[in-house]
Amino acid sequence: MFGITPSARLRPSPFYEATVKEGVTNFTTYNHMLMPTAFGKPEEEYWRLINGVSQWDVAVERQVQLKGPDAGRLAQILSPRDLSKQKVGQGKYVPLCNHQGILINDPICLKLADDLYWLSIADSNIWFWAAAIAAERGLNVEVSEPDVSPMAIQGPKAEDVVAHVCGDWVRELKYFWFRETEIQGIPVVVQRSGWSKQGGFEIYLRDATKGTALWNIFREAGASWGIGPGGPNWCERVESGLISYGGDTDSTTNPYEVRMGKYVDLQVPDDTVGIYALRRIAAEGPKRHSLGIILDAGEPVKPGFLWNPIFKEGRKVGDLTNCVFSYRLQKNIGFALIDSACVIGDAVQAQVAGVMQPGKLTDLPFL
Ligand code: THG
């Protein structure tokens, strides 16, 4: 294969040394960083997440910090989800849209104090965006990237491991709620969250010099539950219907097309970026929607890297934005971003690597 040339632009994760020691075999790039995606045993890594507990370096989930008297106002200007009732200690999954109502990121918004928010972003530069909007609107708020790097503990046994390290209070945390604490003197935020539907927590490290130490604390504490390394799992997330911004969306996708309409509140103030466009899109009805697709092919198909066109009765009706062989279903499954006229049960063909693959549209999630 080929190597990677590290530089100041391709910023190292604080967990880099730890994951190299674990035998990382694959990385992707995300927010100008490397994210481990595999450790050489894909099926083992999958079943560890489904049945046990898995440890992930997700430091690429960068935080955009909003600090100052207008932090809450800026958060609401950036997001068409109503944040007026968000409590300190609560996280909310929020779409961010541009002025045309196009989705430009889908962070978790954490409210740490009335004047302090973090947007835990997906793969696009929201620091530029937030700083520009704050300046143009004359807001009294500082936008920065703090020294914060999440590590995820995911799977049905994650709660036991995190409770063993942090205490039983973590068992009472509600989804996306968090608490600031220390683990053996290391400052962290502990949140019930993570990019899988198997349950778990994210530990936001607040001191990049302590990455290996924090990794090892969980590695050792989790040993009796069989903890081991993994990463955001492609197969599990497709089975679970989790949307990947930039993977399942493009430069024309609005939240209604990718099942995020329930996170848009049309009555948010008129100064929210994109709200006029979103009201119009909601009134007209979105032109596309997201469904699942199950291919007839019994053997795993190789979908390639790009979206694959989907046809119905010879006409292109949408795109297959991902496709994976499900270990639990033993079928090729994927997401169809498709004409709203196409519905569950429709027979379609996806052109995958030059071959027409017949399949059926289904509901999401698959499991
Ligand atoms: N954790 C943290 N930061 C992140 C992610 C994360 N930043 C990047 C990316 N992931 C942001 N995107 C998502 C997408 C989905 C979810 C979380 C972050 C998620 N969704 C649930 C669902 O769709 O079923 C629940 C949403 C809800 O009901 O509120 O968890 O993973 N720190």
mmCIF file of C-alpha atoms and ligand atoms in Angstrom:
data_model
loop_
_atom_site.group_PDB
_atom_site.id
_atom_site.type_symbol
_atom_site.label_atom_id
_atom_site.label_comp_id
_atom_site.label_asym_id
_atom_site.label_seq_id
_atom_site.Cartn_x
_atom_site.Cartn_y
_atom_site.Cartn_z
ATOM 1 C CA MET A 1 0.000 0.000 0.000
ATOM 2 C CA PHE A 2 1.097 3.593 0.490
ATOM 3 C CA GLY A 3 2.047 5.722 3.449
ATOM 4 C CA ILE A 4 0.841 8.976 4.907
ATOM 5 C CA THR A 5 2.903 12.135 5.284
ATOM 6 C CA PRO A 6 1.996 13.672 8.636
ATOM 7 C CA SER A 7 2.175 17.443 8.930
ATOM 8 C CA ALA A 8 0.705 20.280 10.942
ATOM 9 C CA ARG A 9 -2.246 20.273 8.511
ATOM 10 C CA LEU A 10 -3.024 16.591 9.114
ATOM 11 C CA ARG A 11 -3.295 16.942 12.839
ATOM 12 C CA PRO A 12 -2.540 13.956 15.045
ATOM 13 C CA SER A 13 -5.154 12.612 17.422
ATOM 14 C CA PRO A 14 -4.097 12.443 21.088
ATOM 15 C CA PHE A 15 -4.954 8.707 20.821
ATOM 16 C CA TYR A 16 -2.706 8.151 17.777
ATOM 17 C CA GLU A 17 0.083 6.327 19.641
ATOM 18 C CA ALA A 18 -2.455 4.179 21.493
ATOM 19 C CA THR A 19 -4.239 3.073 18.314
ATOM 20 C CA VAL A 20 -0.942 2.337 16.544
ATOM 21 C CA LYS A 21 -0.056 0.102 19.489
ATOM 22 C CA GLU A 22 -3.461 -1.605 19.105
ATOM 23 C CA GLY A 23 -2.539 -2.459 15.502
ATOM 24 C CA VAL A 24 -4.635 0.025 13.498
ATOM 25 C CA THR A 25 -4.719 -1.005 9.818
ATOM 26 C CA ASN A 26 -6.945 1.650 8.204
ATOM 27 C CA PHE A 27 -7.627 5.349 8.560
ATOM 28 C CA THR A 28 -9.978 7.794 6.938
ATOM 29 C CA THR A 29 -9.583 11.567 6.999
ATOM 30 C CA TYR A 30 -12.163 13.763 8.712
ATOM 31 C CA ASN A 31 -11.850 17.396 9.768
ATOM 32 C CA HIS A 32 -8.199 17.402 8.611
ATOM 33 C CA MET A 33 -7.296 14.547 10.949
ATOM 34 C CA LEU A 34 -6.852 10.788 10.671
ATOM 35 C CA MET A 35 -9.543 8.561 12.130
ATOM 36 C CA PRO A 36 -8.863 4.850 12.690
ATOM 37 C CA THR A 37 -11.516 2.742 10.939
ATOM 38 C CA ALA A 38 -10.161 -0.813 11.203
ATOM 39 C CA PHE A 39 -7.785 -3.010 13.155
ATOM 40 C CA GLY A 40 -7.435 -5.922 10.735
ATOM 41 C CA LYS A 41 -10.334 -8.113 11.898
ATOM 42 C CA PRO A 42 -13.514 -6.542 10.484
ATOM 43 C CA GLU A 43 -15.956 -9.257 11.499
ATOM 44 C CA GLU A 44 -14.526 -9.544 15.023
ATOM 45 C CA GLU A 45 -14.665 -5.757 15.385
ATOM 46 C CA TYR A 46 -18.323 -5.789 14.297
ATOM 47 C CA TRP A 47 -19.442 -8.512 16.735
ATOM 48 C CA ARG A 48 -17.500 -6.868 19.583
ATOM 49 C CA LEU A 49 -19.672 -3.774 19.051
ATOM 50 C CA ILE A 50 -22.901 -5.811 18.802
ATOM 51 C CA ASN A 51 -22.275 -8.146 21.742
ATOM 52 C CA GLY A 52 -19.552 -6.588 23.872
ATOM 53 C CA VAL A 53 -17.724 -3.293 24.136
ATOM 54 C CA SER A 54 -15.587 -1.409 21.641
ATOM 55 C CA GLN A 55 -13.183 1.513 22.102
ATOM 56 C CA TRP A 56 -12.897 4.188 19.388
ATOM 57 C CA ASP A 57 -10.600 7.114 18.648
ATOM 58 C CA VAL A 58 -13.144 9.705 17.453
ATOM 59 C CA ALA A 59 -10.997 12.764 18.215
ATOM 60 C CA VAL A 60 -11.931 13.906 14.674
ATOM 61 C CA GLU A 61 -15.285 14.927 16.126
ATOM 62 C CA ARG A 62 -13.881 18.423 16.731
ATOM 63 C CA GLN A 63 -15.568 20.955 18.949
ATOM 64 C CA VAL A 64 -16.430 24.462 17.785
ATOM 65 C CA GLN A 65 -16.672 26.447 20.996
ATOM 66 C CA LEU A 66 -19.019 29.426 21.320
ATOM 67 C CA LYS A 67 -18.155 31.478 24.397
ATOM 68 C CA GLY A 68 -19.560 34.785 25.607
ATOM 69 C CA PRO A 69 -22.834 36.582 26.334
ATOM 70 C CA ASP A 70 -24.194 35.874 22.814
ATOM 71 C CA ALA A 71 -23.153 32.185 22.673
ATOM 72 C CA GLY A 72 -26.739 30.934 22.992
ATOM 73 C CA ARG A 73 -27.977 33.429 20.406
ATOM 74 C CA LEU A 74 -25.300 32.325 17.958
ATOM 75 C CA ALA A 75 -26.117 28.623 18.530
ATOM 76 C CA GLN A 76 -29.766 29.358 17.667
ATOM 77 C CA ILE A 77 -28.848 31.483 14.637
ATOM 78 C CA LEU A 78 -26.761 28.573 13.329
ATOM 79 C CA SER A 79 -29.323 25.828 13.942
ATOM 80 C CA PRO A 80 -32.955 25.506 12.836
ATOM 81 C CA ARG A 81 -33.705 23.264 15.840
ATOM 82 C CA ASP A 82 -35.305 25.101 18.785
ATOM 83 C CA LEU A 83 -32.642 25.363 21.502
ATOM 84 C CA SER A 84 -34.618 27.663 23.821
ATOM 85 C CA LYS A 85 -35.387 24.861 26.290
ATOM 86 C CA GLN A 86 -31.936 23.230 26.222
ATOM 87 C CA LYS A 87 -30.557 22.813 29.748
ATOM 88 C CA VAL A 88 -26.968 23.083 30.933
ATOM 89 C CA GLY A 89 -25.644 19.512 30.785
ATOM 90 C CA GLN A 90 -27.852 18.563 27.848
ATOM 91 C CA GLY A 91 -26.795 17.755 24.300
ATOM 92 C CA LYS A 92 -29.024 17.982 21.251
ATOM 93 C CA TYR A 93 -28.551 16.644 17.738
ATOM 94 C CA VAL A 94 -28.901 19.664 15.449
ATOM 95 C CA PRO A 95 -28.858 20.194 11.694
ATOM 96 C CA LEU A 96 -26.862 23.190 10.469
ATOM 97 C CA CYS A 97 -28.033 24.627 7.158
ATOM 98 C CA ASN A 98 -26.883 27.339 4.801
ATOM 99 C CA HIS A 99 -29.145 30.141 3.598
ATOM 100 C CA GLN A 100 -30.634 27.845 0.942
ATOM 101 C CA GLY A 101 -31.647 25.271 3.569
ATOM 102 C CA ILE A 102 -28.919 22.871 2.439
ATOM 103 C CA LEU A 103 -27.432 20.715 5.197
ATOM 104 C CA ILE A 104 -23.829 21.778 5.908
ATOM 105 C CA ASN A 105 -23.196 19.756 9.109
ATOM 106 C CA ASP A 106 -25.085 17.725 11.734
ATOM 107 C CA PRO A 107 -23.350 18.246 15.103
ATOM 108 C CA ILE A 108 -24.349 17.459 18.636
ATOM 109 C CA CYS A 109 -24.762 20.800 20.432
ATOM 110 C CA LEU A 110 -23.578 20.623 24.060
ATOM 111 C CA LYS A 111 -24.613 23.399 26.432
ATOM 112 C CA LEU A 112 -21.907 23.598 29.129
ATOM 113 C CA ALA A 113 -23.100 26.912 30.608
ATOM 114 C CA ASP A 114 -25.444 29.731 29.643
ATOM 115 C CA ASP A 115 -22.504 31.403 27.906
ATOM 116 C CA LEU A 116 -20.629 28.298 26.712
ATOM 117 C CA TYR A 117 -21.595 25.847 23.938
ATOM 118 C CA TRP A 118 -19.735 23.219 21.937
ATOM 119 C CA LEU A 119 -20.799 22.090 18.492
ATOM 120 C CA SER A 120 -19.377 18.573 18.130
ATOM 121 C CA ILE A 121 -19.100 18.648 14.382
ATOM 122 C CA ALA A 122 -19.118 16.261 11.438
ATOM 123 C CA ASP A 123 -16.724 16.672 8.517
ATOM 124 C CA SER A 124 -16.972 20.306 7.364
ATOM 125 C CA ASN A 125 -15.426 23.550 8.564
ATOM 126 C CA ILE A 126 -17.941 25.111 10.934
ATOM 127 C CA TRP A 127 -15.323 27.204 12.750
ATOM 128 C CA PHE A 128 -15.056 29.477 9.665
ATOM 129 C CA TRP A 129 -18.828 29.520 9.245
ATOM 130 C CA ALA A 130 -19.684 30.290 12.892
ATOM 131 C CA ALA A 131 -16.992 32.970 13.208
ATOM 132 C CA ALA A 132 -18.129 34.663 9.984
ATOM 133 C CA ILE A 133 -21.791 34.707 10.970
ATOM 134 C CA ALA A 134 -20.971 35.964 14.488
ATOM 135 C CA ALA A 135 -18.902 38.812 13.052
ATOM 136 C CA GLU A 136 -21.447 39.745 10.362
ATOM 137 C CA ARG A 137 -24.235 39.836 12.967
ATOM 138 C CA GLY A 138 -22.122 41.862 15.426
ATOM 139 C CA LEU A 139 -22.415 39.284 18.205
ATOM 140 C CA ASN A 140 -20.428 39.350 21.435
ATOM 141 C CA VAL A 141 -19.045 35.805 21.288
ATOM 142 C CA GLU A 142 -15.684 34.168 20.762
ATOM 143 C CA VAL A 143 -15.547 31.216 18.347
ATOM 144 C CA SER A 144 -12.619 28.827 18.796
ATOM 145 C CA GLU A 145 -11.487 25.232 18.658
ATOM 146 C CA PRO A 146 -10.732 24.107 22.218
ATOM 147 C CA ASP A 147 -8.373 21.293 23.260
ATOM 148 C CA VAL A 148 -11.101 18.619 23.304
ATOM 149 C CA SER A 149 -10.896 15.137 21.758
ATOM 150 C CA PRO A 150 -13.644 12.516 22.114
ATOM 151 C CA MET A 151 -13.065 8.792 22.615
ATOM 152 C CA ALA A 152 -16.094 6.492 22.323
ATOM 153 C CA ILE A 153 -16.941 3.417 24.397
ATOM 154 C CA GLN A 154 -19.734 1.607 22.537
ATOM 155 C CA GLY A 155 -21.693 -1.607 22.838
ATOM 156 C CA PRO A 156 -24.049 -3.332 25.296
ATOM 157 C CA LYS A 157 -21.290 -3.680 27.893
ATOM 158 C CA ALA A 158 -20.093 -0.053 27.595
ATOM 159 C CA GLU A 159 -22.166 1.108 30.556
ATOM 160 C CA ASP A 160 -20.544 -1.407 32.904
ATOM 161 C CA VAL A 161 -17.068 -0.352 31.789
ATOM 162 C CA VAL A 162 -17.728 3.390 32.051
ATOM 163 C CA ALA A 163 -19.469 2.946 35.441
ATOM 164 C CA HIS A 164 -16.465 0.951 36.645
ATOM 165 C CA VAL A 165 -14.155 3.856 35.709
ATOM 166 C CA CYS A 166 -16.358 6.865 36.541
ATOM 167 C CA GLY A 167 -18.913 5.632 39.074
ATOM 168 C CA ASP A 168 -22.519 4.487 38.985
ATOM 169 C CA TRP A 169 -23.821 8.017 38.287
ATOM 170 C CA VAL A 170 -23.153 7.428 34.579
ATOM 171 C CA ARG A 171 -25.976 4.856 34.575
ATOM 172 C CA GLU A 172 -28.455 7.673 35.270
ATOM 173 C CA LEU A 173 -27.318 9.864 32.349
ATOM 174 C CA LYS A 174 -30.043 10.321 29.747
ATOM 175 C CA TYR A 175 -29.303 10.194 26.015
ATOM 176 C CA PHE A 176 -26.996 13.073 24.981
ATOM 177 C CA TRP A 177 -26.769 14.391 28.581
ATOM 178 C CA PHE A 178 -23.270 14.847 29.974
ATOM 179 C CA ARG A 179 -21.250 15.808 33.010
ATOM 180 C CA GLU A 180 -17.848 17.474 33.449
ATOM 181 C CA THR A 181 -15.565 15.387 35.673
ATOM 182 C CA GLU A 182 -12.033 14.035 36.111
ATOM 183 C CA ILE A 183 -10.677 10.525 35.649
ATOM 184 C CA GLN A 184 -7.522 10.019 37.702
ATOM 185 C CA GLY A 185 -6.846 13.754 37.437
ATOM 186 C CA ILE A 186 -7.547 13.918 33.667
ATOM 187 C CA PRO A 187 -10.237 16.504 32.829
ATOM 188 C CA VAL A 188 -13.080 15.048 30.727
ATOM 189 C CA VAL A 189 -16.718 15.405 29.774
ATOM 190 C CA VAL A 190 -18.677 12.131 29.912
ATOM 191 C CA GLN A 191 -21.757 11.939 27.673
ATOM 192 C CA ARG A 192 -24.202 9.181 26.812
ATOM 193 C CA SER A 193 -23.767 9.263 23.041
ATOM 194 C CA GLY A 194 -21.855 7.721 20.165
ATOM 195 C CA TRP A 195 -22.272 6.941 16.502
ATOM 196 C CA SER A 196 -23.829 3.501 16.894
ATOM 197 C CA LYS A 197 -27.192 2.235 18.090
ATOM 198 C CA GLN A 198 -25.618 -0.303 20.471
ATOM 199 C CA GLY A 199 -25.516 2.146 23.386
ATOM 200 C CA GLY A 200 -22.542 3.737 25.040
ATOM 201 C CA PHE A 201 -20.674 6.868 25.993
ATOM 202 C CA GLU A 202 -18.213 9.378 24.679
ATOM 203 C CA ILE A 203 -15.395 10.610 26.886
ATOM 204 C CA TYR A 204 -14.300 14.070 25.723
ATOM 205 C CA LEU A 205 -10.626 14.416 26.702
ATOM 206 C CA ARG A 206 -9.765 18.024 27.646
ATOM 207 C CA ASP A 207 -5.970 17.695 27.684
ATOM 208 C CA ALA A 208 -4.363 16.380 24.495
ATOM 209 C CA THR A 209 -1.195 15.372 26.361
ATOM 210 C CA LYS A 210 -3.189 12.679 28.229
ATOM 211 C CA GLY A 211 -4.474 10.633 25.266
ATOM 212 C CA THR A 212 -2.463 7.474 25.868
ATOM 213 C CA ALA A 213 -3.141 7.607 29.613
ATOM 214 C CA LEU A 214 -6.905 7.923 29.100
ATOM 215 C CA TRP A 215 -6.953 5.193 26.436
ATOM 216 C CA ASN A 216 -5.115 2.808 28.736
ATOM 217 C CA ILE A 217 -7.387 3.483 31.722
ATOM 218 C CA PHE A 218 -10.386 2.246 29.694
ATOM 219 C CA ARG A 219 -8.395 -0.517 28.016
ATOM 220 C CA GLU A 220 -7.416 -1.941 31.398
ATOM 221 C CA ALA A 221 -10.761 -1.313 33.113
ATOM 222 C CA GLY A 222 -12.602 -2.963 30.222
ATOM 223 C CA ALA A 223 -10.403 -6.055 30.012
ATOM 224 C CA SER A 224 -12.775 -8.272 31.995
ATOM 225 C CA TRP A 225 -15.634 -7.265 29.625
ATOM 226 C CA GLY A 226 -13.453 -8.084 26.601
ATOM 227 C CA ILE A 227 -12.982 -4.490 25.427
ATOM 228 C CA GLY A 228 -11.002 -4.034 22.209
ATOM 229 C CA PRO A 229 -10.382 -1.442 19.520
ATOM 230 C CA GLY A 230 -12.770 -0.459 16.759
ATOM 231 C CA GLY A 231 -14.099 2.578 14.980
ATOM 232 C CA PRO A 232 -17.382 3.955 13.714
ATOM 233 C CA ASN A 233 -18.643 0.753 12.139
ATOM 234 C CA TRP A 234 -19.861 1.001 8.558
ATOM 235 C CA CYS A 235 -21.990 -2.135 8.683
ATOM 236 C CA GLU A 236 -23.630 -1.406 12.030
ATOM 237 C CA ARG A 237 -24.397 2.198 11.162
ATOM 238 C CA VAL A 238 -26.099 1.226 7.892
ATOM 239 C CA GLU A 239 -28.127 -1.491 9.657
ATOM 240 C CA SER A 240 -29.068 1.140 12.267
ATOM 241 C CA GLY A 241 -29.945 3.847 9.724
ATOM 242 C CA LEU A 242 -27.421 6.445 10.938
ATOM 243 C CA ILE A 243 -26.840 9.203 8.361
ATOM 244 C CA SER A 244 -23.281 10.206 7.500
ATOM 245 C CA TYR A 245 -23.020 13.895 6.596
ATOM 246 C CA GLY A 246 -20.943 14.060 3.397
ATOM 247 C CA GLY A 247 -21.399 10.337 2.834
ATOM 248 C CA ASP A 248 -25.178 10.216 2.432
ATOM 249 C CA THR A 249 -25.580 13.928 1.662
ATOM 250 C CA ASP A 250 -24.218 16.179 -1.075
ATOM 251 C CA SER A 251 -24.215 19.887 -1.858
ATOM 252 C CA THR A 252 -27.957 19.845 -2.665
ATOM 253 C CA THR A 253 -29.334 17.832 0.284
ATOM 254 C CA ASN A 254 -31.734 19.404 2.767
ATOM 255 C CA PRO A 255 -32.620 17.929 6.207
ATOM 256 C CA TYR A 256 -36.067 16.734 5.086
ATOM 257 C CA GLU A 257 -34.487 14.474 2.480
ATOM 258 C CA VAL A 258 -32.365 12.580 5.023
ATOM 259 C CA ARG A 259 -34.868 11.975 7.830
ATOM 260 C CA MET A 260 -33.767 15.040 9.803
ATOM 261 C CA GLY A 261 -37.025 16.973 9.384
ATOM 262 C CA LYS A 262 -37.917 16.128 12.991
ATOM 263 C CA TYR A 263 -34.930 18.211 14.121
ATOM 264 C CA VAL A 264 -36.131 21.331 12.266
ATOM 265 C CA ASP A 265 -38.473 23.686 14.155
ATOM 266 C CA LEU A 266 -40.026 26.067 11.644
ATOM 267 C CA GLN A 267 -41.046 28.593 14.344
ATOM 268 C CA VAL A 268 -37.457 29.388 15.392
ATOM 269 C CA PRO A 269 -36.661 33.132 15.085
ATOM 270 C CA ASP A 270 -36.463 34.611 11.593
ATOM 271 C CA ASP A 271 -32.757 35.415 12.031
ATOM 272 C CA THR A 272 -31.907 31.670 12.015
ATOM 273 C CA VAL A 273 -29.773 30.929 8.963
ATOM 274 C CA GLY A 274 -31.779 29.098 6.299
ATOM 275 C CA ILE A 275 -35.147 29.204 8.047
ATOM 276 C CA TYR A 276 -36.973 30.971 5.180
ATOM 277 C CA ALA A 277 -35.719 28.347 2.737
ATOM 278 C CA LEU A 278 -36.638 25.506 5.113
ATOM 279 C CA ARG A 279 -40.176 26.872 5.544
ATOM 280 C CA ARG A 280 -40.538 26.954 1.763
ATOM 281 C CA ILE A 281 -39.116 23.435 1.331
ATOM 282 C CA ALA A 282 -41.432 22.120 4.065
ATOM 283 C CA ALA A 283 -44.457 23.781 2.436
ATOM 284 C CA GLU A 284 -43.629 22.496 -1.053
ATOM 285 C CA GLY A 285 -42.712 19.016 0.202
ATOM 286 C CA PRO A 286 -39.197 17.645 -0.344
ATOM 287 C CA LYS A 287 -38.455 16.234 -3.800
ATOM 288 C CA ARG A 288 -36.408 13.295 -2.459
ATOM 289 C CA HIS A 289 -36.435 11.122 0.663
ATOM 290 C CA SER A 290 -34.264 8.407 2.197
ATOM 291 C CA LEU A 291 -35.300 4.781 2.203
ATOM 292 C CA GLY A 292 -33.473 1.529 2.695
ATOM 293 C CA ILE A 293 -32.730 -0.823 -0.161
ATOM 294 C CA ILE A 294 -32.167 -4.578 -0.028
ATOM 295 C CA LEU A 295 -30.532 -6.092 -3.097
ATOM 296 C CA ASP A 296 -31.625 -9.519 -4.331
ATOM 297 C CA ALA A 297 -27.979 -10.646 -4.757
ATOM 298 C CA GLY A 298 -27.090 -13.255 -2.154
ATOM 299 C CA GLU A 299 -23.334 -12.674 -2.319
ATOM 300 C CA PRO A 300 -21.624 -9.481 -1.087
ATOM 301 C CA VAL A 301 -21.394 -6.874 -3.887
ATOM 302 C CA LYS A 302 -18.573 -4.331 -4.073
ATOM 303 C CA PRO A 303 -20.220 -0.919 -4.320
ATOM 304 C CA GLY A 304 -17.162 1.215 -5.187
ATOM 305 C CA PHE A 305 -16.526 4.622 -3.698
ATOM 306 C CA LEU A 306 -19.176 6.853 -5.210
ATOM 307 C CA TRP A 307 -22.935 7.013 -5.206
ATOM 308 C CA ASN A 308 -24.491 4.453 -7.577
ATOM 309 C CA PRO A 309 -27.525 5.368 -9.685
ATOM 310 C CA ILE A 310 -30.882 3.736 -8.921
ATOM 311 C CA PHE A 311 -33.421 3.088 -11.685
ATOM 312 C CA LYS A 312 -37.108 2.316 -11.670
ATOM 313 C CA GLU A 313 -38.748 1.171 -14.892
ATOM 314 C CA GLY A 314 -35.676 2.354 -16.805
ATOM 315 C CA ARG A 315 -35.671 5.900 -15.384
ATOM 316 C CA LYS A 316 -33.061 7.192 -12.919
ATOM 317 C CA VAL A 317 -34.892 7.910 -9.658
ATOM 318 C CA GLY A 318 -32.093 8.398 -7.134
ATOM 319 C CA ASP A 319 -28.777 7.293 -5.719
ATOM 320 C CA LEU A 320 -27.493 4.442 -3.618
ATOM 321 C CA THR A 321 -25.379 6.454 -1.158
ATOM 322 C CA ASN A 322 -23.882 3.423 0.601
ATOM 323 C CA CYS A 323 -24.103 -0.350 0.375
ATOM 324 C CA VAL A 324 -22.778 -3.029 2.699
ATOM 325 C CA PHE A 325 -23.168 -6.753 3.285
ATOM 326 C CA SER A 326 -24.978 -6.988 6.630
ATOM 327 C CA TYR A 327 -23.524 -9.608 8.973
ATOM 328 C CA ARG A 328 -26.805 -9.929 10.851
ATOM 329 C CA LEU A 329 -29.178 -9.904 7.848
ATOM 330 C CA GLN A 330 -26.800 -11.717 5.471
ATOM 331 C CA LYS A 331 -27.970 -9.380 2.703
ATOM 332 C CA ASN A 332 -26.635 -6.410 0.753
ATOM 333 C CA ILE A 333 -28.288 -3.335 2.249
ATOM 334 C CA GLY A 334 -27.917 0.385 1.645
ATOM 335 C CA PHE A 335 -29.535 3.816 1.694
ATOM 336 C CA ALA A 336 -31.474 5.146 -1.283
ATOM 337 C CA LEU A 337 -31.721 8.939 -1.623
ATOM 338 C CA ILE A 338 -34.615 8.771 -3.986
ATOM 339 C CA ASP A 339 -37.530 10.556 -5.683
ATOM 340 C CA SER A 340 -40.357 11.103 -3.172
ATOM 341 C CA ALA A 341 -42.716 9.308 -5.572
ATOM 342 C CA CYS A 342 -40.829 6.043 -4.888
ATOM 343 C CA VAL A 343 -42.154 4.177 -1.851
ATOM 344 C CA ILE A 344 -41.459 1.190 0.369
ATOM 345 C CA GLY A 345 -41.953 -2.047 -1.543
ATOM 346 C CA ASP A 346 -41.047 -0.613 -4.970
ATOM 347 C CA ALA A 347 -38.851 -2.808 -7.151
ATOM 348 C CA VAL A 348 -35.761 -0.925 -8.367
ATOM 349 C CA GLN A 349 -32.339 -1.603 -9.892
ATOM 350 C CA ALA A 350 -29.087 -0.164 -8.602
ATOM 351 C CA GLN A 351 -26.195 0.033 -11.054
ATOM 352 C CA VAL A 352 -23.321 -1.146 -8.891
ATOM 353 C CA ALA A 353 -19.857 -1.341 -10.465
ATOM 354 C CA GLY A 354 -21.453 -1.532 -13.911
ATOM 355 C CA VAL A 355 -23.865 -4.351 -13.003
ATOM 356 C CA MET A 356 -27.628 -3.822 -12.650
ATOM 357 C CA GLN A 357 -28.611 -5.206 -9.247
ATOM 358 C CA PRO A 358 -32.320 -5.701 -8.677
ATOM 359 C CA GLY A 359 -33.638 -4.886 -5.215
ATOM 360 C CA LYS A 360 -36.527 -3.578 -3.169
ATOM 361 C CA LEU A 361 -37.070 -0.325 -1.275
ATOM 362 C CA THR A 362 -37.591 -0.760 2.479
ATOM 363 C CA ASP A 363 -38.041 1.340 5.587
ATOM 364 C CA LEU A 364 -35.107 2.515 7.736
ATOM 365 C CA PRO A 365 -33.571 1.461 10.052
ATOM 366 C CA PHE A 366 -32.998 -2.132 8.933
ATOM 367 C CA LEU A 367 -32.481 -3.287 12.537
HETATM 368 N N1 THG B 1 -20.586 12.134 18.615
HETATM 369 C C1 THG B 1 -20.016 13.347 18.810
HETATM 370 N N2 THG B 1 -19.772 14.176 17.807
HETATM 371 C C2 THG B 1 -20.108 13.808 16.541
HETATM 372 C C3 THG B 1 -20.725 12.572 16.282
HETATM 373 C C4 THG B 1 -20.965 11.713 17.361
HETATM 374 N N3 THG B 1 -19.833 14.643 15.498
HETATM 375 C C5 THG B 1 -19.914 14.144 14.166
HETATM 376 C C6 THG B 1 -21.103 13.244 13.972
HETATM 377 N N4 THG B 1 -21.088 12.206 14.992
HETATM 378 C C7 THG B 1 -22.371 14.047 14.090
HETATM 379 N N5 THG B 1 -23.498 13.319 13.608
HETATM 380 C C8 THG B 1 -24.333 12.540 14.397
HETATM 381 C C9 THG B 1 -25.294 11.794 13.752
HETATM 382 C C10 THG B 1 -26.176 11.027 14.476
HETATM 383 C C11 THG B 1 -26.084 10.994 15.855
HETATM 384 C C12 THG B 1 -25.116 11.721 16.495
HETATM 385 C C13 THG B 1 -24.240 12.523 15.770
HETATM 386 C C14 THG B 1 -27.051 10.184 16.663
HETATM 387 N N6 THG B 1 -28.289 10.060 16.176
HETATM 388 C C15 THG B 1 -29.331 9.257 16.803
HETATM 389 C C16 THG B 1 -30.237 8.751 15.691
HETATM 390 O O1 THG B 1 -30.202 9.290 14.588
HETATM 391 O O2 THG B 1 -30.954 7.779 15.929
HETATM 392 C C17 THG B 1 -30.146 9.985 17.849
HETATM 393 C C18 THG B 1 -30.611 11.352 17.478
HETATM 394 C C19 THG B 1 -31.712 11.903 18.381
HETATM 395 O O3 THG B 1 -32.772 11.259 18.441
HETATM 396 O O4 THG B 1 -31.582 13.003 18.973
HETATM 397 O O5 THG B 1 -26.729 9.694 17.716
HETATM 398 O O6 THG B 1 -21.484 10.583 17.218
HETATM 399 N N7 THG B 1 -19.660 13.700 20.033
#
